[in-house]
Short mmCIF file of C-alpha atoms and ligand atoms in Angstrom, two decimals:
data_model
loop_
_atom_site.label_atom_id
_atom_site.label_comp_id
_atom_site.label_asym_id
_atom_site.label_seq_id
_atom_site.Cartn_x
_atom_site.Cartn_y
_atom_site.Cartn_z
CA MET Z 1 266.25 20.14 68.18
CA ALA Z 2 268.27 22.57 66.08
CA ASN Z 3 270.92 24.81 67.68
CA LYS Z 4 269.95 26.45 70.83
CA LEU Z 5 270.75 29.98 71.74
CA TRP Z 6 271.67 28.75 75.19
CA GLY Z 7 273.06 25.27 74.47
CA THR Z 8 276.55 25.43 75.72
CA ARG Z 9 275.57 26.10 79.37
CA PHE Z 10 273.98 22.71 79.55
CA PRO Z 11 276.14 19.73 80.41
CA LYS Z 12 273.91 17.50 78.22
CA GLY Z 13 271.19 17.63 75.55
CA THR Z 14 267.48 18.22 76.53
CA ASN Z 15 265.00 15.38 76.32
CA SER Z 16 263.26 15.22 73.02
CA LEU Z 17 259.88 15.58 74.95
CA THR Z 18 261.17 18.75 76.36
CA ASP Z 19 262.11 19.99 72.92
CA LYS Z 20 258.68 19.27 71.55
CA PHE Z 21 256.77 20.54 74.48
CA THR Z 22 258.62 23.90 74.67
CA SER Z 23 258.77 24.65 70.89
CA SER Z 24 256.74 27.44 69.58
CA ILE Z 25 257.96 27.50 65.98
CA ALA Z 26 254.72 25.89 64.81
CA PHE Z 27 252.76 29.10 65.68
CA ASP Z 28 255.19 31.86 66.09
CA LYS Z 29 256.67 31.54 62.58
CA ARG Z 30 253.77 33.76 61.80
CA LEU Z 31 255.89 36.58 63.42
CA ALA Z 32 259.00 36.08 61.08
CA VAL Z 33 258.78 39.27 59.10
CA TYR Z 34 258.50 41.37 62.36
CA ASP Z 35 261.31 39.40 64.04
CA ILE Z 36 263.51 40.00 61.08
CA LEU Z 37 262.68 43.70 60.75
CA GLY Z 38 263.33 44.14 64.49
CA SER Z 39 266.65 42.33 64.13
CA ILE Z 40 267.65 44.60 61.04
CA ALA Z 41 266.90 47.73 63.13
CA HIS Z 42 268.74 46.36 66.12
CA ALA Z 43 271.78 45.38 64.10
CA LYS Z 44 272.05 48.88 62.40
CA MET Z 45 271.81 50.54 65.91
CA LEU Z 46 274.58 48.25 67.18
CA GLY Z 47 276.78 49.29 64.33
CA LYS Z 48 276.02 53.02 64.60
CA GLN Z 49 276.78 52.88 68.23
CA LYS Z 50 280.00 50.97 67.54
CA ILE Z 51 278.92 48.25 69.86
CA ILE Z 52 279.81 45.98 67.06
CA PRO Z 53 281.83 46.90 64.14
CA PRO Z 54 279.81 48.80 61.58
CA ALA Z 55 281.02 46.38 58.81
CA ASP Z 56 279.58 43.41 60.79
CA ALA Z 57 276.36 45.16 61.36
CA ASN Z 58 276.26 45.68 57.53
CA LYS Z 59 276.85 42.00 56.87
CA ILE Z 60 274.15 41.04 59.39
CA ALA Z 61 271.69 43.42 57.97
CA LYS Z 62 272.26 42.14 54.53
CA GLY Z 63 271.86 38.52 55.50
CA LEU Z 64 268.67 39.32 57.38
CA ASN Z 65 267.28 41.20 54.34
CA ALA Z 66 267.98 38.14 52.21
CA ILE Z 67 266.08 35.95 54.70
CA LEU Z 68 263.29 38.55 54.78
CA LYS Z 69 262.92 38.23 50.97
CA ASP Z 70 262.62 34.54 51.26
CA VAL Z 71 260.00 34.83 53.94
CA GLU Z 72 257.95 37.31 51.95
CA SER Z 73 258.00 35.20 48.76
CA GLY Z 74 257.10 32.02 50.72
CA LYS Z 75 260.53 30.47 49.91
CA PHE Z 76 261.63 30.36 53.55
CA LYS Z 77 261.59 26.86 54.96
CA PHE Z 78 260.76 27.08 58.66
CA ASP Z 79 262.64 24.52 60.72
CA PRO Z 80 260.16 22.46 62.71
CA GLN Z 81 263.02 21.59 64.96
CA ALA Z 82 263.61 25.20 66.04
CA GLU Z 83 262.91 26.32 69.53
CA ASP Z 84 261.14 29.37 68.30
CA ILE Z 85 261.09 31.99 65.41
CA HIS Z 86 264.01 33.83 67.10
CA SER Z 87 266.31 30.78 67.10
CA ASN Z 88 265.18 29.86 63.59
CA VAL Z 89 266.14 33.23 62.07
CA GLN Z 90 269.39 33.38 64.09
CA ASP Z 91 270.39 29.94 63.09
CA LEU Z 92 269.75 30.56 59.39
CA LEU Z 93 271.65 33.74 59.55
CA ALA Z 94 274.64 31.87 60.92
CA LYS Z 95 274.29 29.45 58.00
CA LYS Z 96 274.31 32.36 55.67
CA ILE Z 97 276.97 34.64 56.84
CA GLY Z 98 278.93 32.65 59.30
CA GLN Z 99 280.12 33.51 62.86
CA VAL Z 100 279.44 37.25 62.54
CA ALA Z 101 275.74 36.36 62.95
CA HIS Z 102 276.37 35.76 66.61
CA LYS Z 103 276.86 39.46 67.18
CA LEU Z 104 273.26 40.27 66.53
CA HIS Z 105 271.95 39.12 69.87
CA THR Z 106 274.16 41.59 71.64
CA ALA Z 107 272.18 43.84 74.01
CA ARG Z 108 269.02 41.82 73.43
CA SER Z 109 266.95 39.00 74.90
CA ARG Z 110 264.10 37.00 73.40
CA ASN Z 111 262.04 38.50 76.21
CA ASP Z 112 262.14 42.05 74.65
CA GLN Z 113 262.29 40.48 71.18
CA ILE Z 114 259.04 38.72 71.41
CA ALA Z 115 257.32 41.78 72.91
CA LEU Z 116 258.45 43.79 69.90
CA ASP Z 117 257.44 41.10 67.43
CA VAL Z 118 253.97 40.81 68.79
CA LYS Z 119 253.30 44.67 69.06
CA MET Z 120 254.44 45.02 65.55
CA TYR Z 121 252.22 42.21 64.42
CA ILE Z 122 249.12 43.53 66.14
CA LYS Z 123 249.74 47.12 64.96
CA ASP Z 124 249.57 45.86 61.38
CA GLU Z 125 246.51 43.76 62.13
CA ILE Z 126 244.66 46.64 63.78
CA SER Z 127 245.07 48.63 60.52
CA VAL Z 128 243.61 45.60 58.50
CA LEU Z 129 240.74 45.17 61.09
CA THR Z 130 239.70 48.77 61.13
CA GLU Z 131 239.66 49.00 57.40
CA LEU Z 132 237.46 45.86 57.40
CA VAL Z 133 235.19 47.41 59.91
CA THR Z 134 234.95 50.58 57.68
CA ASP Z 135 234.09 48.26 54.72
CA LEU Z 136 231.31 46.82 56.70
CA GLN Z 137 229.89 50.22 57.69
CA LYS Z 138 230.02 51.20 54.09
CA ALA Z 139 228.19 48.16 53.02
CA ILE Z 140 225.57 48.84 55.65
CA LEU Z 141 225.32 52.47 54.75
CA LYS Z 142 224.75 51.52 51.09
CA PHE Z 143 221.98 49.15 52.11
CA ALA Z 144 220.43 51.84 54.35
CA LYS Z 145 220.52 54.35 51.48
CA THR Z 146 219.05 52.03 48.96
CA ASN Z 147 216.16 51.50 51.39
CA SER Z 148 215.74 54.91 52.76
CA LYS Z 149 212.04 54.96 52.36
CA VAL Z 150 211.32 51.70 54.20
CA ILE Z 151 209.64 51.75 57.52
CA ILE Z 152 209.77 48.54 59.75
CA PRO Z 153 208.28 47.81 63.11
CA GLY Z 154 210.95 48.42 65.77
CA TYR Z 155 211.12 45.95 68.63
CA THR Z 156 211.82 46.02 72.41
CA HIS Z 157 211.78 42.70 74.22
CA LEU Z 158 211.34 41.25 70.70
CA GLN Z 159 207.74 42.48 70.94
CA VAL Z 160 206.40 44.96 68.48
CA ALA Z 161 207.11 48.46 69.73
CA GLN Z 162 207.13 51.54 67.39
CA CYS Z 163 207.78 52.34 63.79
CA VAL Z 164 211.37 53.13 62.77
CA LEU Z 165 212.95 53.78 59.48
CA LEU Z 166 215.10 50.74 58.39
CA ALA Z 167 217.90 53.09 57.63
CA HIS Z 168 217.76 54.24 61.27
CA HIS Z 169 218.11 50.67 62.37
CA MET Z 170 221.15 50.21 60.19
CA LEU Z 171 222.69 53.50 61.36
CA ALA Z 172 222.50 51.88 64.84
CA TYR Z 173 224.93 49.09 63.66
CA ILE Z 174 227.21 51.75 62.11
CA GLU Z 175 227.41 53.67 65.46
CA SER Z 176 228.33 50.52 67.36
CA LEU Z 177 230.98 49.62 64.82
CA GLU Z 178 232.55 53.02 64.99
CA ARG Z 179 232.97 52.49 68.78
CA ASP Z 180 234.75 49.18 68.00
CA LYS Z 181 237.16 51.01 65.67
CA GLU Z 182 237.83 53.53 68.37
CA ARG Z 183 238.61 50.89 70.86
CA LEU Z 184 240.99 49.10 68.52
CA LEU Z 185 242.66 52.44 67.71
CA ASP Z 186 242.88 53.21 71.35
CA ALA Z 187 244.52 49.90 72.13
CA TYR Z 188 246.96 50.69 69.25
CA ARG Z 189 247.83 54.04 70.52
CA ARG Z 190 248.67 52.58 73.99
CA MET Z 191 250.75 49.77 72.59
CA ASP Z 192 252.73 51.98 70.35
CA LYS Z 193 255.83 51.95 72.56
CA MET Z 194 258.94 50.11 71.55
CA PRO Z 195 260.12 47.59 74.02
CA LEU Z 196 263.59 46.48 72.52
CA GLY Z 197 266.57 47.45 74.59
CA SER Z 198 264.73 46.20 77.85
CA CYS Z 199 266.73 42.97 77.35
CA ALA Z 200 265.97 40.20 79.69
CA LEU Z 201 264.30 42.56 82.25
CA SER Z 202 266.85 45.12 83.45
CA GLY Z 203 268.22 46.94 80.42
CA THR Z 204 271.90 46.79 79.53
CA GLY Z 205 275.27 48.24 80.41
CA LEU Z 206 276.20 48.66 76.64
CA LYS Z 207 275.59 52.02 75.10
CA ILE Z 208 272.56 51.25 73.03
CA ASN Z 209 270.34 53.83 71.30
CA ARG Z 210 266.77 52.82 71.76
CA ASP Z 211 265.29 55.86 70.14
CA MET Z 212 267.11 55.14 66.83
CA VAL Z 213 265.50 51.59 66.88
CA ARG Z 214 262.12 53.18 67.60
CA LYS Z 215 262.32 55.53 64.68
CA GLU Z 216 263.36 52.73 62.36
CA LEU Z 217 260.58 50.64 63.30
CA GLY Z 218 257.86 53.41 63.29
CA PHE Z 219 256.88 53.39 67.01
CA LYS Z 220 255.62 56.51 68.67
CA ALA Z 221 257.78 56.17 71.86
CA VAL Z 222 259.93 53.78 73.62
CA THR Z 223 258.70 51.88 76.74
CA GLU Z 224 259.94 53.40 79.94
CA ASN Z 225 260.39 50.45 82.31
CA SER Z 226 262.27 47.51 81.25
CA ILE Z 227 260.59 45.14 83.68
CA ASP Z 228 257.15 46.20 82.56
CA SER Z 229 258.41 45.97 78.91
CA VAL Z 230 258.97 42.19 79.06
CA SER Z 231 256.15 41.35 81.49
CA ASP Z 232 253.40 43.40 79.91
CA ARG Z 233 250.76 41.63 77.77
CA ASP Z 234 248.06 44.18 78.07
CA TYR Z 235 248.19 45.05 74.50
CA ILE Z 236 247.09 41.43 73.64
CA ILE Z 237 244.39 41.56 76.27
CA GLU Z 238 243.00 44.91 75.03
CA THR Z 239 243.14 43.77 71.44
CA LEU Z 240 241.19 40.55 72.31
CA ALA Z 241 238.72 42.63 74.61
CA ALA Z 242 238.09 45.08 71.70
CA LEU Z 243 237.52 42.18 69.29
CA SER Z 244 235.34 40.51 71.86
CA ILE Z 245 233.04 43.43 71.85
CA LEU Z 246 233.13 43.76 68.06
CA SER Z 247 232.18 40.17 67.73
CA VAL Z 248 229.28 40.67 70.07
CA HIS Z 249 228.12 43.41 67.74
CA LEU Z 250 228.50 41.20 64.67
CA SER Z 251 226.58 38.47 66.33
CA ARG Z 252 223.71 40.75 67.19
CA ILE Z 253 223.50 42.03 63.57
CA ALA Z 254 223.60 38.50 62.34
CA GLU Z 255 220.77 37.53 64.73
CA ASP Z 256 218.64 40.41 63.50
CA LEU Z 257 219.13 39.21 60.00
CA ILE Z 258 218.45 35.63 60.88
CA LEU Z 259 215.19 36.65 62.49
CA TRP Z 260 214.37 38.87 59.51
CA SER Z 261 214.84 36.10 57.10
CA THR Z 262 212.43 33.73 58.72
CA LYS Z 263 209.04 33.07 57.24
CA GLU Z 264 207.52 34.60 60.47
CA PHE Z 265 209.28 38.04 59.93
CA ASN Z 266 209.85 37.84 56.17
CA PHE Z 267 211.52 41.25 56.21
CA ILE Z 268 214.42 40.28 53.95
CA ASP Z 269 215.70 37.78 51.41
CA ILE Z 270 219.36 36.70 51.60
CA ASP Z 271 220.70 35.62 48.31
CA PHE Z 272 221.14 31.93 47.69
CA SER Z 273 224.88 32.39 47.23
CA PHE Z 274 225.12 33.20 51.11
CA CYS Z 275 222.81 30.38 52.31
CA THR Z 276 223.00 26.63 52.44
CA GLY Z 277 220.44 23.86 51.96
CA SER Z 278 219.48 20.84 53.99
CA SER Z 279 220.44 17.24 53.21
CA ILE Z 280 216.91 15.95 54.04
CA MET Z 281 214.53 18.79 53.82
CA PRO Z 282 214.37 19.95 50.13
CA HIS Z 283 212.47 23.13 50.92
CA LYS Z 284 215.12 24.55 53.13
CA LYS Z 285 217.30 27.64 52.50
CA ASN Z 286 219.27 28.24 55.71
CA PRO Z 287 221.16 31.34 56.90
CA ASP Z 288 224.14 29.35 57.83
CA VAL Z 289 226.73 32.11 57.19
CA LEU Z 290 224.87 34.38 59.61
CA GLU Z 291 224.65 31.46 62.11
CA LEU Z 292 228.42 30.89 61.89
CA ILE Z 293 229.07 34.66 62.47
CA ARG Z 294 226.89 34.47 65.44
CA GLY Z 295 228.65 31.26 66.71
CA SER Z 296 232.19 32.48 66.06
CA VAL Z 297 231.80 34.87 69.05
CA GLY Z 298 232.28 31.86 71.29
CA LYS Z 299 235.78 31.52 69.93
CA VAL Z 300 236.83 35.11 70.29
CA GLN Z 301 235.43 35.32 73.85
CA GLY Z 302 237.28 32.08 74.61
CA ASP Z 303 240.54 33.56 73.34
CA LEU Z 304 240.11 36.59 75.54
CA SER Z 305 239.33 34.34 78.57
CA ASN Z 306 242.44 32.27 77.64
CA ILE Z 307 244.84 35.03 77.81
CA LEU Z 308 243.38 36.43 80.92
CA MET Z 309 243.68 33.22 82.68
CA LEU Z 310 247.20 32.87 81.32
CA MET Z 311 248.25 36.16 82.80
CA LYS Z 312 246.50 35.98 86.16
CA GLY Z 313 248.80 35.81 89.13
CA LEU Z 314 252.04 35.53 87.03
CA PRO Z 315 254.94 36.91 88.97
CA MET Z 316 257.13 39.61 87.52
CA SER Z 317 258.53 39.59 85.01
CA TYR Z 318 258.88 37.32 81.83
CA ASN Z 319 257.55 33.76 82.36
CA ARG Z 320 257.44 31.17 79.64
CA ASP Z 321 253.83 30.78 80.28
CA MET Z 322 253.55 33.89 78.22
CA GLN Z 323 254.63 31.89 75.07
CA LEU Z 324 251.05 30.55 75.02
CA ASP Z 325 249.58 34.06 74.43
CA LYS Z 326 250.02 33.77 70.61
CA PRO Z 327 247.58 30.94 69.67
CA PRO Z 328 244.58 32.73 71.14
CA LEU Z 329 245.78 36.11 69.84
CA PHE Z 330 246.14 34.76 66.34
CA ASP Z 331 242.76 32.82 66.54
CA GLY Z 332 240.95 35.90 67.71
CA ILE Z 333 242.32 38.15 64.98
CA ASP Z 334 241.82 35.49 62.31
CA THR Z 335 238.28 34.62 63.34
CA VAL Z 336 237.13 38.27 63.53
CA LYS Z 337 238.80 38.99 60.13
CA GLY Z 338 236.91 36.19 58.70
CA MET Z 339 233.59 37.25 60.22
CA LEU Z 340 233.99 40.83 58.85
CA GLU Z 341 235.05 39.75 55.35
CA ILE Z 342 232.02 37.62 54.74
CA PHE Z 343 229.61 40.04 56.32
CA VAL Z 344 230.77 42.76 53.93
CA ALA Z 345 229.92 40.44 51.06
CA LEU Z 346 226.69 39.31 52.55
CA PHE Z 347 225.22 42.74 53.11
CA ALA Z 348 225.40 43.35 49.33
CA ASN Z 349 223.17 40.47 48.91
CA ILE Z 350 220.19 41.22 50.95
CA VAL Z 351 216.92 42.60 49.68
CA ILE Z 352 214.04 43.89 51.46
CA GLU Z 353 210.65 42.19 51.15
CA LYS Z 354 208.89 45.57 50.79
CA GLU Z 355 205.28 44.39 50.68
CA ALA Z 356 205.64 41.95 53.48
CA VAL Z 357 207.34 44.60 55.67
CA ALA Z 358 204.54 47.10 54.79
CA SER Z 359 201.86 44.71 55.67
CA LYS Z 360 203.30 44.43 59.34
CA LEU Z 361 202.68 48.23 59.65
CA ASP Z 362 198.93 47.92 59.89
CA ASP Z 363 199.19 46.92 63.48
CA GLU Z 364 197.84 49.89 65.32
CA ALA Z 365 199.73 48.99 68.54
CA LEU Z 366 202.57 50.61 66.68
CA PHE Z 367 201.03 53.97 67.27
CA SER Z 368 199.95 53.81 70.91
CA VAL Z 369 202.69 56.17 72.08
CA ASP Z 370 201.73 58.62 69.27
CA ILE Z 371 198.22 58.91 70.59
CA VAL Z 372 199.60 59.38 74.20
CA GLU Z 373 201.72 62.18 72.87
CA TYR Z 374 198.65 63.59 71.02
CA LEU Z 375 196.94 63.83 74.42
CA ILE Z 376 199.86 65.33 76.24
CA LYS Z 377 199.89 67.99 73.63
CA LYS Z 378 196.34 68.72 74.51
CA GLY Z 379 197.38 69.33 78.13
CA ILE Z 380 196.69 65.97 79.53
CA SER Z 381 199.29 64.51 81.98
CA TYR Z 382 201.50 61.59 80.80
CA ARG Z 383 200.02 59.30 83.44
CA GLU Z 384 196.45 60.06 82.51
CA ALA Z 385 197.12 59.84 78.76
CA HIS Z 386 198.79 56.48 79.31
CA ASP Z 387 195.59 55.30 81.07
CA ILE Z 388 193.25 56.53 78.39
CA VAL Z 389 195.10 54.85 75.64
CA GLY Z 390 195.64 51.80 77.63
CA ALA Z 391 191.81 51.43 78.21
CA MET Z 392 191.21 52.09 74.41
CA VAL Z 393 193.83 49.43 73.27
CA ARG Z 394 192.53 46.83 75.78
CA ASP Z 395 188.86 47.36 74.60
CA CYS Z 396 189.70 47.25 70.95
CA LEU Z 397 191.80 44.03 71.49
CA ASP Z 398 188.96 42.44 73.45
CA LYS Z 399 186.37 43.37 70.89
CA GLY Z 400 188.47 42.74 67.80
CA LYS Z 401 188.17 46.38 66.71
CA LYS Z 402 190.71 48.82 65.18
CA ILE Z 403 191.09 52.25 66.76
CA SER Z 404 190.67 53.77 63.33
CA SER Z 405 187.26 52.25 63.08
CA LEU Z 406 186.00 54.12 66.22
CA ASN Z 407 183.54 56.99 65.54
CA ASN Z 408 183.73 60.33 67.37
CA ALA Z 409 181.33 59.22 70.13
CA GLN Z 410 183.20 56.05 70.67
CA LEU Z 411 186.44 57.87 70.99
CA ARG Z 412 184.98 60.32 73.48
CA VAL Z 413 184.14 57.57 75.74
CA TYR Z 414 187.84 57.31 76.69
CA SER Z 415 188.50 61.17 76.85
CA PRO Z 416 186.70 64.29 75.71
CA LYS Z 417 190.18 65.41 74.37
CA LEU Z 418 190.25 62.50 71.89
CA GLY Z 419 188.96 64.03 68.55
CA PRO Z 420 188.66 62.52 65.14
CA ASP Z 421 191.99 64.17 64.16
CA VAL Z 422 193.70 61.50 66.24
CA LYS Z 423 193.26 59.06 63.24
CA LYS Z 424 195.70 60.96 61.11
CA PHE Z 425 198.34 59.68 63.49
CA LEU Z 426 197.55 56.00 62.83
CA SER Z 427 199.91 55.68 60.02
CA ALA Z 428 203.61 54.55 59.88
CA TRP Z 429 204.81 57.74 58.06
CA ALA Z 430 202.91 60.04 60.35
CA SER Z 431 204.55 58.14 63.31
CA VAL Z 432 208.09 58.35 62.12
CA ASN Z 433 207.61 62.05 60.95
CA LEU Z 434 206.80 62.86 64.47
CA LYS Z 435 210.05 61.51 66.07
CA ASN Z 436 212.05 64.53 65.07
CA SER Z 437 213.94 64.84 68.32
CA PHE Z 438 217.73 64.77 67.75
CA GLY Z 439 218.80 61.26 67.06
CA GLY Z 440 215.23 60.18 66.47
CA THR Z 441 213.74 58.11 63.57
CA SER Z 442 212.16 60.95 61.52
CA PRO Z 443 213.17 61.18 57.89
CA LYS Z 444 214.82 64.49 58.51
CA GLN Z 445 217.01 63.21 61.41
CA VAL Z 446 217.98 59.96 59.62
CA GLN Z 447 218.76 61.75 56.39
CA GLY Z 448 221.07 64.10 58.28
CA GLN Z 449 222.85 60.97 59.77
CA LEU Z 450 223.08 59.18 56.41
CA GLU Z 451 224.83 62.31 55.00
CA LYS Z 452 227.17 62.54 57.99
CA TRP Z 453 228.25 58.91 57.69
CA GLY Z 454 228.44 59.21 53.85
CA LYS Z 455 230.89 62.04 54.25
CA LYS Z 456 232.81 60.21 56.89
N1 LIG F 501 259.04 32.12 72.69
C1 LIG F 501 259.03 33.00 73.77
C2 LIG F 501 257.69 33.70 73.92
O1 LIG F 501 256.95 33.48 72.94
C3 LIG F 501 259.96 33.91 73.74
C4 LIG F 501 261.24 33.35 74.19
C5 LIG F 501 261.61 33.78 75.51
N2 LIG F 501 262.11 32.50 76.07
C6 LIG F 501 262.94 32.47 77.11
N3 LIG F 501 263.33 31.38 77.43
N4 LIG F 501 263.37 33.57 77.76
O2 LIG F 501 257.14 34.23 74.82
#
């Protein structure tokens, strides 16, 4: 293994198996940019505070900036033998600028350093993730607006329930995604505290200026307890929890679309460019993209469980176990970004099978509640109205009749209050028009919501 930050204390070298087993460079190299930015801010502070000579601080910052450029341009060659990203950068800096590099780690530990790196990484990723969620909301909104005149049967228990506007159904997705964004931003707000200066766990006797580093790195505040600073991983748990809930939402949207694209439902057609075929059945056009979105949730939930198990029962404060928090964190973020990216593209490639959907709206079962409410408006109690309509629906089903075909006398058998005017409620448009309670599915309500989200 390459130079260790602690090598001299050991009377002999470590076993190569130890090196291999403890190294994290294979995955924490992803944090290189943040590690270097944190080190530059730290070096500048050390110089300003005269903890190290300002000229040395300048040399260190310059060397680090050169390394940063290499990392950003992809020229940086990570050392697979390094213990971790911190050692790798430190090592290279020493090669670049000599002994003075060894002043960088003054008043710092890898324990506060890694907490800083990961917080900076997640903060950036949350910005990307919330933008992707917004992109998806926009794609859904566009689809809703394009199809604002489409009514679909709504379902509960996956049984036909009542008519709703397709746009209303789409707006439901948009609402849930908005909560996902709020959860991510809420996690962001809580993690926005700068841990550097906590050192190993107890702070330092050197006259550091933590607020200067905070400002330089764009944190809202500094952490207030050095032990908590190096032992806390709530920000990872919260991020993965928010992503888990988000991925559950994505899986439910995917499942709706999968169902709707079946021959049985036939509500939508998904463009060929977002489907795949079968190697044996020539007729197939499968919604694999949506199935993989649905399936990816397992990975994200697994990532959350992973980190919860990892942290459970760990004693204060830093423990090396915590090194293993990164693979599930990275996987969770990568997975959800992938799901969002393709979902945005897919939504622009769905069309509604208008005629097929319209044909499903002949089912008079969709209007049973409307008839109940018609009777309630005529002074009948809810219970009695439910019984009347229940009896009528059952008879019609048994006799293979439609309510709309019953004459006045036949209607009155169920209730003297059932007049012929009830028939005007046996249509999908009449049904959605009635639902004008706030948040309901009437065109007026839905139009208001579409406009609200459009502005947002
Ligand atoms: N690589 C470690 C991690 O990811 C940080 C290094 C802390 N190591 C140590 N021996 N104190 O958590």
